[in-house]
mmCIF file with all atom_site columns, C-alpha atoms in Angstrom:
data_model
loop_
_atom_site.group_PDB
_atom_site.id
_atom_site.type_symbol
_atom_site.label_atom_id
_atom_site.label_alt_id
_atom_site.label_comp_id
_atom_site.label_asym_id
_atom_site.label_entity_id
_atom_site.label_seq_id
_atom_site.pdbx_PDB_ins_code
_atom_site.Cartn_x
_atom_site.Cartn_y
_atom_site.Cartn_z
_atom_site.occupancy
_atom_site.B_iso_or_equiv
_atom_site.pdbx_formal_charge
_atom_site.auth_seq_id
_atom_site.auth_comp_id
_atom_site.auth_asym_id
_atom_site.auth_atom_id
_atom_site.pdbx_PDB_model_num
ATOM 1   C CA . MET T 1 1   ? 90.016  28.388  144.072 1.00 0.00 ? 1   MET T CA 1
ATOM 2   C CA . PHE T 1 2   ? 90.839  24.703  144.607 1.00 0.00 ? 2   PHE T CA 1
ATOM 3   C CA . LYS T 1 3   ? 94.621  24.449  145.135 1.00 0.00 ? 3   LYS T CA 1
ATOM 4   C CA . ILE T 1 4   ? 96.745  21.530  144.012 1.00 0.00 ? 4   ILE T CA 1
ATOM 5   C CA . GLY T 1 5   ? 100.274 20.555  144.948 1.00 0.00 ? 5   GLY T CA 1
ATOM 6   C CA . VAL T 1 6   ? 101.998 18.160  142.546 1.00 0.00 ? 6   VAL T CA 1
ATOM 7   C CA . LEU T 1 7   ? 104.896 15.880  143.504 1.00 0.00 ? 7   LEU T CA 1
ATOM 8   C CA . VAL T 1 8   ? 107.233 14.747  140.704 1.00 0.00 ? 8   VAL T CA 1
ATOM 9   C CA . SER T 1 9   ? 110.428 12.794  140.161 1.00 0.00 ? 9   SER T CA 1
ATOM 10  C CA . GLY T 1 10  ? 110.829 12.909  136.384 1.00 0.00 ? 10  GLY T CA 1
ATOM 11  C CA . GLY T 1 11  ? 109.858 14.740  133.218 1.00 0.00 ? 11  GLY T CA 1
ATOM 12  C CA . GLY T 1 12  ? 106.461 15.861  134.427 1.00 0.00 ? 12  GLY T CA 1
ATOM 13  C CA . SER T 1 13  ? 104.327 15.091  131.372 1.00 0.00 ? 13  SER T CA 1
ATOM 14  C CA . ASN T 1 14  ? 101.356 14.268  133.633 1.00 0.00 ? 14  ASN T CA 1
ATOM 15  C CA . LEU T 1 15  ? 102.004 17.547  135.437 1.00 0.00 ? 15  LEU T CA 1
ATOM 16  C CA . GLN T 1 16  ? 101.886 19.307  132.060 1.00 0.00 ? 16  GLN T CA 1
ATOM 17  C CA . SER T 1 17  ? 98.459  17.802  131.345 1.00 0.00 ? 17  SER T CA 1
ATOM 18  C CA . ILE T 1 18  ? 97.189  19.286  134.628 1.00 0.00 ? 18  ILE T CA 1
ATOM 19  C CA . ILE T 1 19  ? 98.788  22.674  133.914 1.00 0.00 ? 19  ILE T CA 1
ATOM 20  C CA . ASP T 1 20  ? 97.273  22.770  130.403 1.00 0.00 ? 20  ASP T CA 1
ATOM 21  C CA . LYS T 1 21  ? 93.761  21.873  131.613 1.00 0.00 ? 21  LYS T CA 1
ATOM 22  C CA . SER T 1 22  ? 93.891  24.349  134.495 1.00 0.00 ? 22  SER T CA 1
ATOM 23  C CA . GLN T 1 23  ? 95.156  27.172  132.270 1.00 0.00 ? 23  GLN T CA 1
ATOM 24  C CA . SER T 1 24  ? 92.417  26.502  129.702 1.00 0.00 ? 24  SER T CA 1
ATOM 25  C CA . ARG T 1 25  ? 89.880  26.491  132.617 1.00 0.00 ? 25  ARG T CA 1
ATOM 26  C CA . GLU T 1 26  ? 88.747  22.947  131.718 1.00 0.00 ? 26  GLU T CA 1
ATOM 27  C CA . LEU T 1 27  ? 90.011  22.076  135.186 1.00 0.00 ? 27  LEU T CA 1
ATOM 28  C CA . GLN T 1 28  ? 88.768  24.459  137.879 1.00 0.00 ? 28  GLN T CA 1
ATOM 29  C CA . CYS T 1 29  ? 91.888  24.545  140.027 1.00 0.00 ? 29  CYS T CA 1
ATOM 30  C CA . LYS T 1 30  ? 95.224  26.230  140.475 1.00 0.00 ? 30  LYS T CA 1
ATOM 31  C CA . VAL T 1 31  ? 98.498  24.326  140.491 1.00 0.00 ? 31  VAL T CA 1
ATOM 32  C CA . GLU T 1 32  ? 99.889  26.151  143.496 1.00 0.00 ? 32  GLU T CA 1
ATOM 33  C CA . VAL T 1 33  ? 103.219 24.367  143.891 1.00 0.00 ? 33  VAL T CA 1
ATOM 34  C CA . VAL T 1 34  ? 105.315 21.557  142.397 1.00 0.00 ? 34  VAL T CA 1
ATOM 35  C CA . ILE T 1 35  ? 107.821 19.640  144.490 1.00 0.00 ? 35  ILE T CA 1
ATOM 36  C CA . GLY T 1 36  ? 110.471 17.302  143.137 1.00 0.00 ? 36  GLY T CA 1
ATOM 37  C CA . ASP T 1 37  ? 112.320 14.746  145.261 1.00 0.00 ? 37  ASP T CA 1
ATOM 38  C CA . ARG T 1 38  ? 115.380 15.168  143.003 1.00 0.00 ? 38  ARG T CA 1
ATOM 39  C CA . GLU T 1 39  ? 116.565 17.419  140.196 1.00 0.00 ? 39  GLU T CA 1
ATOM 40  C CA . CYS T 1 40  ? 114.063 16.818  137.394 1.00 0.00 ? 40  CYS T CA 1
ATOM 41  C CA . TYR T 1 41  ? 112.437 18.460  134.409 1.00 0.00 ? 41  TYR T CA 1
ATOM 42  C CA . GLY T 1 42  ? 109.038 18.377  136.136 1.00 0.00 ? 42  GLY T CA 1
ATOM 43  C CA . VAL T 1 43  ? 110.151 21.172  138.484 1.00 0.00 ? 43  VAL T CA 1
ATOM 44  C CA . GLU T 1 44  ? 111.492 23.136  135.491 1.00 0.00 ? 44  GLU T CA 1
ATOM 45  C CA . ARG T 1 45  ? 108.142 22.706  133.708 1.00 0.00 ? 45  ARG T CA 1
ATOM 46  C CA . ALA T 1 46  ? 106.442 24.258  136.727 1.00 0.00 ? 46  ALA T CA 1
ATOM 47  C CA . LYS T 1 47  ? 108.792 27.235  136.782 1.00 0.00 ? 47  LYS T CA 1
ATOM 48  C CA . GLU T 1 48  ? 108.342 27.747  133.016 1.00 0.00 ? 48  GLU T CA 1
ATOM 49  C CA . ALA T 1 49  ? 104.577 27.919  133.651 1.00 0.00 ? 49  ALA T CA 1
ATOM 50  C CA . GLY T 1 50  ? 105.027 30.493  136.440 1.00 0.00 ? 50  GLY T CA 1
ATOM 51  C CA . ILE T 1 51  ? 104.372 27.961  139.220 1.00 0.00 ? 51  ILE T CA 1
ATOM 52  C CA . ASP T 1 52  ? 106.576 27.820  142.299 1.00 0.00 ? 52  ASP T CA 1
ATOM 53  C CA . GLY T 1 53  ? 108.792 24.752  142.163 1.00 0.00 ? 53  GLY T CA 1
ATOM 54  C CA . TYR T 1 54  ? 110.951 23.194  144.856 1.00 0.00 ? 54  TYR T CA 1
ATOM 55  C CA . THR T 1 55  ? 113.621 20.536  144.589 1.00 0.00 ? 55  THR T CA 1
ATOM 56  C CA . LEU T 1 56  ? 114.183 18.500  147.739 1.00 0.00 ? 56  LEU T CA 1
ATOM 57  C CA . ASP T 1 57  ? 117.004 15.960  147.827 1.00 0.00 ? 57  ASP T CA 1
ATOM 58  C CA . ARG T 1 58  ? 115.507 12.660  148.986 1.00 0.00 ? 58  ARG T CA 1
ATOM 59  C CA . LYS T 1 59  ? 118.987 11.232  149.619 1.00 0.00 ? 59  LYS T CA 1
ATOM 60  C CA . VAL T 1 60  ? 119.926 14.051  151.981 1.00 0.00 ? 60  VAL T CA 1
ATOM 61  C CA . LEU T 1 61  ? 116.549 14.448  153.658 1.00 0.00 ? 61  LEU T CA 1
ATOM 62  C CA . LYS T 1 62  ? 115.586 10.746  153.983 1.00 0.00 ? 62  LYS T CA 1
ATOM 63  C CA . LYS T 1 63  ? 113.192 10.788  156.977 1.00 0.00 ? 63  LYS T CA 1
ATOM 64  C CA . GLU T 1 64  ? 112.692 14.533  156.787 1.00 0.00 ? 64  GLU T CA 1
ATOM 65  C CA . LEU T 1 65  ? 111.467 14.485  153.161 1.00 0.00 ? 65  LEU T CA 1
ATOM 66  C CA . CYS T 1 66  ? 107.783 14.095  154.044 1.00 0.00 ? 66  CYS T CA 1
ATOM 67  C CA . ARG T 1 67  ? 108.054 16.696  156.796 1.00 0.00 ? 67  ARG T CA 1
ATOM 68  C CA . GLU T 1 68  ? 109.496 19.202  154.329 1.00 0.00 ? 68  GLU T CA 1
ATOM 69  C CA . ILE T 1 69  ? 106.759 18.419  151.797 1.00 0.00 ? 69  ILE T CA 1
ATOM 70  C CA . ASP T 1 70  ? 104.114 18.737  154.508 1.00 0.00 ? 70  ASP T CA 1
ATOM 71  C CA . LYS T 1 71  ? 105.496 22.114  155.558 1.00 0.00 ? 71  LYS T CA 1
ATOM 72  C CA . ILE T 1 72  ? 105.351 23.463  151.987 1.00 0.00 ? 72  ILE T CA 1
ATOM 73  C CA . VAL T 1 73  ? 101.861 22.169  151.135 1.00 0.00 ? 73  VAL T CA 1
ATOM 74  C CA . SER T 1 74  ? 100.441 23.188  154.520 1.00 0.00 ? 74  SER T CA 1
ATOM 75  C CA . GLU T 1 75  ? 101.779 26.749  154.177 1.00 0.00 ? 75  GLU T CA 1
ATOM 76  C CA . ARG T 1 76  ? 100.188 26.960  150.706 1.00 0.00 ? 76  ARG T CA 1
ATOM 77  C CA . GLY T 1 77  ? 96.747  25.764  151.827 1.00 0.00 ? 77  GLY T CA 1
ATOM 78  C CA . ILE T 1 78  ? 96.746  22.858  149.399 1.00 0.00 ? 78  ILE T CA 1
ATOM 79  C CA . ASP T 1 79  ? 93.414  21.051  148.924 1.00 0.00 ? 79  ASP T CA 1
ATOM 80  C CA . LEU T 1 80  ? 94.769  18.044  146.999 1.00 0.00 ? 80  LEU T CA 1
ATOM 81  C CA . ILE T 1 81  ? 98.227  16.496  146.630 1.00 0.00 ? 81  ILE T CA 1
ATOM 82  C CA . VAL T 1 82  ? 98.831  14.769  143.304 1.00 0.00 ? 82  VAL T CA 1
ATOM 83  C CA . LEU T 1 83  ? 101.635 12.241  142.893 1.00 0.00 ? 83  LEU T CA 1
ATOM 84  C CA . ALA T 1 84  ? 102.527 12.412  139.201 1.00 0.00 ? 84  ALA T CA 1
ATOM 85  C CA . GLY T 1 85  ? 105.457 10.086  138.662 1.00 0.00 ? 85  GLY T CA 1
ATOM 86  C CA . PHE T 1 86  ? 106.692 10.598  142.217 1.00 0.00 ? 86  PHE T CA 1
ATOM 87  C CA . LEU T 1 87  ? 109.027 7.745   143.136 1.00 0.00 ? 87  LEU T CA 1
ATOM 88  C CA . SER T 1 88  ? 109.682 8.345   146.824 1.00 0.00 ? 88  SER T CA 1
ATOM 89  C CA . ILE T 1 89  ? 107.514 6.406   149.242 1.00 0.00 ? 89  ILE T CA 1
ATOM 90  C CA . ILE T 1 90  ? 105.364 8.692   151.382 1.00 0.00 ? 90  ILE T CA 1
ATOM 91  C CA . ASP T 1 91  ? 105.565 7.861   155.103 1.00 0.00 ? 91  ASP T CA 1
ATOM 92  C CA . GLU T 1 92  ? 102.604 6.760   157.223 1.00 0.00 ? 92  GLU T CA 1
ATOM 93  C CA . GLU T 1 93  ? 102.437 9.951   159.274 1.00 0.00 ? 93  GLU T CA 1
ATOM 94  C CA . PHE T 1 94  ? 102.120 12.075  156.117 1.00 0.00 ? 94  PHE T CA 1
ATOM 95  C CA . VAL T 1 95  ? 99.540  9.732   154.564 1.00 0.00 ? 95  VAL T CA 1
ATOM 96  C CA . ASN T 1 96  ? 97.424  9.758   157.719 1.00 0.00 ? 96  ASN T CA 1
ATOM 97  C CA . LYS T 1 97  ? 97.520  13.558  157.974 1.00 0.00 ? 97  LYS T CA 1
ATOM 98  C CA . TRP T 1 98  ? 96.496  14.003  154.317 1.00 0.00 ? 98  TRP T CA 1
ATOM 99  C CA . LYS T 1 99  ? 94.168  10.977  154.102 1.00 0.00 ? 99  LYS T CA 1
ATOM 100 C CA . GLY T 1 100 ? 91.604  11.398  151.352 1.00 0.00 ? 100 GLY T CA 1
ATOM 101 C CA . ARG T 1 101 ? 93.561  14.331  149.921 1.00 0.00 ? 101 ARG T CA 1
ATOM 102 C CA . ILE T 1 102 ? 96.446  12.507  148.183 1.00 0.00 ? 102 ILE T CA 1
ATOM 103 C CA . ILE T 1 103 ? 96.078  10.767  144.833 1.00 0.00 ? 103 ILE T CA 1
ATOM 104 C CA . ASN T 1 104 ? 98.496  8.858   142.620 1.00 0.00 ? 104 ASN T CA 1
ATOM 105 C CA . ILE T 1 105 ? 98.526  7.782   138.985 1.00 0.00 ? 105 ILE T CA 1
ATOM 106 C CA . HIS T 1 106 ? 99.858  4.300   138.226 1.00 0.00 ? 106 HIS T CA 1
ATOM 107 C CA . PRO T 1 107 ? 100.554 2.836   134.752 1.00 0.00 ? 107 PRO T CA 1
ATOM 108 C CA . SER T 1 108 ? 98.541  -0.379  135.114 1.00 0.00 ? 108 SER T CA 1
ATOM 109 C CA . LEU T 1 109 ? 95.035  -1.571  135.872 1.00 0.00 ? 109 LEU T CA 1
ATOM 110 C CA . LEU T 1 110 ? 95.411  -1.910  139.613 1.00 0.00 ? 110 LEU T CA 1
ATOM 111 C CA . PRO T 1 111 ? 95.386  -4.114  141.576 1.00 0.00 ? 111 PRO T CA 1
ATOM 112 C CA . LYS T 1 112 ? 97.362  -5.874  138.820 1.00 0.00 ? 112 LYS T CA 1
ATOM 113 C CA . PHE T 1 113 ? 101.030 -4.920  138.470 1.00 0.00 ? 113 PHE T CA 1
ATOM 114 C CA . GLY T 1 114 ? 101.218 -2.613  141.466 1.00 0.00 ? 114 GLY T CA 1
ATOM 115 C CA . GLY T 1 115 ? 103.219 -2.634  144.671 1.00 0.00 ? 115 GLY T CA 1
ATOM 116 C CA . PRO T 1 116 ? 106.885 -2.301  145.601 1.00 0.00 ? 116 PRO T CA 1
ATOM 117 C CA . GLY T 1 117 ? 109.230 -2.162  142.621 1.00 0.00 ? 117 GLY T CA 1
ATOM 118 C CA . MET T 1 118 ? 106.389 -1.731  140.114 1.00 0.00 ? 118 MET T CA 1
ATOM 119 C CA . TYR T 1 119 ? 107.002 1.608   138.443 1.00 0.00 ? 119 TYR T CA 1
ATOM 120 C CA . GLY T 1 120 ? 108.028 2.957   135.067 1.00 0.00 ? 120 GLY T CA 1
ATOM 121 C CA . ILE T 1 121 ? 109.014 0.516   132.348 1.00 0.00 ? 121 ILE T CA 1
ATOM 122 C CA . ARG T 1 122 ? 109.001 -2.400  134.823 1.00 0.00 ? 122 ARG T CA 1
ATOM 123 C CA . VAL T 1 123 ? 105.198 -2.328  134.877 1.00 0.00 ? 123 VAL T CA 1
ATOM 124 C CA . HIS T 1 124 ? 104.945 -2.663  131.089 1.00 0.00 ? 124 HIS T CA 1
ATOM 125 C CA . GLU T 1 125 ? 107.573 -5.409  130.998 1.00 0.00 ? 125 GLU T CA 1
ATOM 126 C CA . ALA T 1 126 ? 105.536 -7.352  133.581 1.00 0.00 ? 126 ALA T CA 1
ATOM 127 C CA . VAL T 1 127 ? 102.280 -6.850  131.656 1.00 0.00 ? 127 VAL T CA 1
ATOM 128 C CA . LEU T 1 128 ? 103.828 -8.226  128.455 1.00 0.00 ? 128 LEU T CA 1
ATOM 129 C CA . LYS T 1 129 ? 105.583 -11.088 130.236 1.00 0.00 ? 129 LYS T CA 1
ATOM 130 C CA . ALA T 1 130 ? 102.249 -12.129 131.790 1.00 0.00 ? 130 ALA T CA 1
ATOM 131 C CA . GLY T 1 131 ? 100.615 -12.221 128.348 1.00 0.00 ? 131 GLY T CA 1
ATOM 132 C CA . GLU T 1 132 ? 97.882  -9.736  129.280 1.00 0.00 ? 132 GLU T CA 1
ATOM 133 C CA . GLN T 1 133 ? 95.339  -8.740  126.611 1.00 0.00 ? 133 GLN T CA 1
ATOM 134 C CA . GLU T 1 134 ? 94.971  -5.245  128.043 1.00 0.00 ? 134 GLU T CA 1
ATOM 135 C CA . SER T 1 135 ? 96.703  -2.798  130.293 1.00 0.00 ? 135 SER T CA 1
ATOM 136 C CA . GLY T 1 136 ? 95.950  0.788   131.188 1.00 0.00 ? 136 GLY T CA 1
ATOM 137 C CA . CYS T 1 137 ? 96.284  3.260   134.018 1.00 0.00 ? 137 CYS T CA 1
ATOM 138 C CA . THR T 1 138 ? 94.705  3.908   137.382 1.00 0.00 ? 138 THR T CA 1
ATOM 139 C CA . VAL T 1 139 ? 94.216  6.967   139.579 1.00 0.00 ? 139 VAL T CA 1
ATOM 140 C CA . HIS T 1 140 ? 93.788  6.019   143.223 1.00 0.00 ? 140 HIS T CA 1
ATOM 141 C CA . TYR T 1 141 ? 93.830  7.538   146.678 1.00 0.00 ? 141 TYR T CA 1
ATOM 142 C CA . VAL T 1 142 ? 97.119  7.017   148.504 1.00 0.00 ? 142 VAL T CA 1
ATOM 143 C CA . ASP T 1 143 ? 97.016  4.908   151.640 1.00 0.00 ? 143 ASP T CA 1
ATOM 144 C CA . THR T 1 144 ? 99.798  3.410   153.766 1.00 0.00 ? 144 THR T CA 1
ATOM 145 C CA . GLY T 1 145 ? 100.356 0.544   151.305 1.00 0.00 ? 145 GLY T CA 1
ATOM 146 C CA . VAL T 1 146 ? 101.980 0.783   147.865 1.00 0.00 ? 146 VAL T CA 1
ATOM 147 C CA . ASP T 1 147 ? 99.416  1.217   145.054 1.00 0.00 ? 147 ASP T CA 1
ATOM 148 C CA . SER T 1 148 ? 96.718  -0.200  147.347 1.00 0.00 ? 148 SER T CA 1
ATOM 149 C CA . GLY T 1 149 ? 94.394  2.767   147.935 1.00 0.00 ? 149 GLY T CA 1
ATOM 150 C CA . GLU T 1 150 ? 90.789  3.153   146.794 1.00 0.00 ? 150 GLU T CA 1
ATOM 151 C CA . ILE T 1 151 ? 90.531  3.376   143.003 1.00 0.00 ? 151 ILE T CA 1
ATOM 152 C CA . ILE T 1 152 ? 89.064  6.614   141.648 1.00 0.00 ? 152 ILE T CA 1
ATOM 153 C CA . ALA T 1 153 ? 89.151  5.843   137.903 1.00 0.00 ? 153 ALA T CA 1
ATOM 154 C CA . GLN T 1 154 ? 90.847  3.682   135.271 1.00 0.00 ? 154 GLN T CA 1
ATOM 155 C CA . LYS T 1 155 ? 91.387  3.755   131.509 1.00 0.00 ? 155 LYS T CA 1
ATOM 156 C CA . ARG T 1 156 ? 92.014  0.595   129.504 1.00 0.00 ? 156 ARG T CA 1
ATOM 157 C CA . VAL T 1 157 ? 94.552  0.148   126.701 1.00 0.00 ? 157 VAL T CA 1
ATOM 158 C CA . LYS T 1 158 ? 94.672  -2.900  124.424 1.00 0.00 ? 158 LYS T CA 1
ATOM 159 C CA . VAL T 1 159 ? 97.941  -4.807  124.322 1.00 0.00 ? 159 VAL T CA 1
ATOM 160 C CA . LEU T 1 160 ? 98.770  -5.212  120.634 1.00 0.00 ? 160 LEU T CA 1
ATOM 161 C CA . GLU T 1 161 ? 100.774 -7.857  118.854 1.00 0.00 ? 161 GLU T CA 1
ATOM 162 C CA . GLY T 1 162 ? 104.366 -6.712  118.528 1.00 0.00 ? 162 GLY T CA 1
ATOM 163 C CA . ASP T 1 163 ? 104.179 -4.354  121.516 1.00 0.00 ? 163 ASP T CA 1
ATOM 164 C CA . THR T 1 164 ? 107.440 -3.711  123.300 1.00 0.00 ? 164 THR T CA 1
ATOM 165 C CA . PRO T 1 165 ? 107.437 -2.301  126.837 1.00 0.00 ? 165 PRO T CA 1
ATOM 166 C CA . GLU T 1 166 ? 108.383 1.111   125.395 1.00 0.00 ? 166 GLU T CA 1
ATOM 167 C CA . ILE T 1 167 ? 105.580 1.126   122.808 1.00 0.00 ? 167 ILE T CA 1
ATOM 168 C CA . LEU T 1 168 ? 103.000 0.047   125.388 1.00 0.00 ? 168 LEU T CA 1
ATOM 169 C CA . GLN T 1 169 ? 104.304 2.640   127.844 1.00 0.00 ? 169 GLN T CA 1
ATOM 170 C CA . LYS T 1 170 ? 103.745 5.420   125.279 1.00 0.00 ? 170 LYS T CA 1
ATOM 171 C CA . ARG T 1 171 ? 100.155 4.332   124.583 1.00 0.00 ? 171 ARG T CA 1
ATOM 172 C CA . VAL T 1 172 ? 99.352  4.093   128.292 1.00 0.00 ? 172 VAL T CA 1
ATOM 173 C CA . LEU T 1 173 ? 100.900 7.536   128.896 1.00 0.00 ? 173 LEU T CA 1
ATOM 174 C CA . VAL T 1 174 ? 98.501  9.101   126.364 1.00 0.00 ? 174 VAL T CA 1
ATOM 175 C CA . GLU T 1 175 ? 95.623  7.808   128.504 1.00 0.00 ? 175 GLU T CA 1
ATOM 176 C CA . GLU T 1 176 ? 97.312  8.917   131.748 1.00 0.00 ? 176 GLU T CA 1
ATOM 177 C CA . HIS T 1 177 ? 97.326  12.480  130.406 1.00 0.00 ? 177 HIS T CA 1
ATOM 178 C CA . LYS T 1 178 ? 93.516  12.275  130.047 1.00 0.00 ? 178 LYS T CA 1
ATOM 179 C CA . LEU T 1 179 ? 92.719  10.277  133.182 1.00 0.00 ? 179 LEU T CA 1
ATOM 180 C CA . LEU T 1 180 ? 94.604  12.372  135.728 1.00 0.00 ? 180 LEU T CA 1
ATOM 181 C CA . PRO T 1 181 ? 92.869  15.702  134.942 1.00 0.00 ? 181 PRO T CA 1
ATOM 182 C CA . GLU T 1 182 ? 89.499  13.891  134.679 1.00 0.00 ? 182 GLU T CA 1
ATOM 183 C CA . SER T 1 183 ? 90.039  12.362  138.117 1.00 0.00 ? 183 SER T CA 1
ATOM 184 C CA . ILE T 1 184 ? 91.000  15.714  139.626 1.00 0.00 ? 184 ILE T CA 1
ATOM 185 C CA . ALA T 1 185 ? 87.872  17.285  138.100 1.00 0.00 ? 185 ALA T CA 1
ATOM 186 C CA . LYS T 1 186 ? 85.756  14.505  139.628 1.00 0.00 ? 186 LYS T CA 1
ATOM 187 C CA . ILE T 1 187 ? 87.261  15.118  143.079 1.00 0.00 ? 187 ILE T CA 1
ATOM 188 C CA . ILE T 1 188 ? 86.744  18.886  142.787 1.00 0.00 ? 188 ILE T CA 1
ATOM 189 C CA . SER T 1 189 ? 83.080  18.438  141.799 1.00 0.00 ? 189 SER T CA 1
ATOM 190 C CA . GLU T 1 190 ? 82.486  16.037  144.707 1.00 0.00 ? 190 GLU T CA 1
ATOM 191 C CA . ARG T 1 191 ? 83.901  18.551  147.189 1.00 0.00 ? 191 ARG T CA 1
ATOM 192 C CA . ARG T 1 192 ? 81.844  21.532  146.067 1.00 0.00 ? 192 ARG T CA 1
#
């Protein structure tokens, strides 16, 4: 069975979409472990679903954070690491070791509105401020840059008149919940 490790920092709604699709067998994988870089509901979601969850304190661990994550995912024989709202920056050593086996979901149509400081509501504020006609989400491989890895898939979302950052964020999130499992399924099928 293809094993996934998911890294989270927040509520874990993208994690939930993966759990739901794997439990219904639409996604042929097992969520083996979930790791949070702070106390967050994402880790609780994992535990509620019977998945091992770990909370690592990024403030305490600092440079050791990636080593601790590496230790956990290596011991579990993880095939793919999924960053699902994970806010800590992964170090170069970790990225190089797991190259081609780490993906991230970002709430914009990369390469637009990516990079340092572009996460959460800030992305949607920037999209609206720029007067964009559309936004969306992107799943990409993680490289040593920020939001700069090879794009796997994207979904587009129209920007509507009267959109606030919060309203746009909710519409994009609906598409994230579809795109992330679809992207994982694509990777699994390519590796079989």
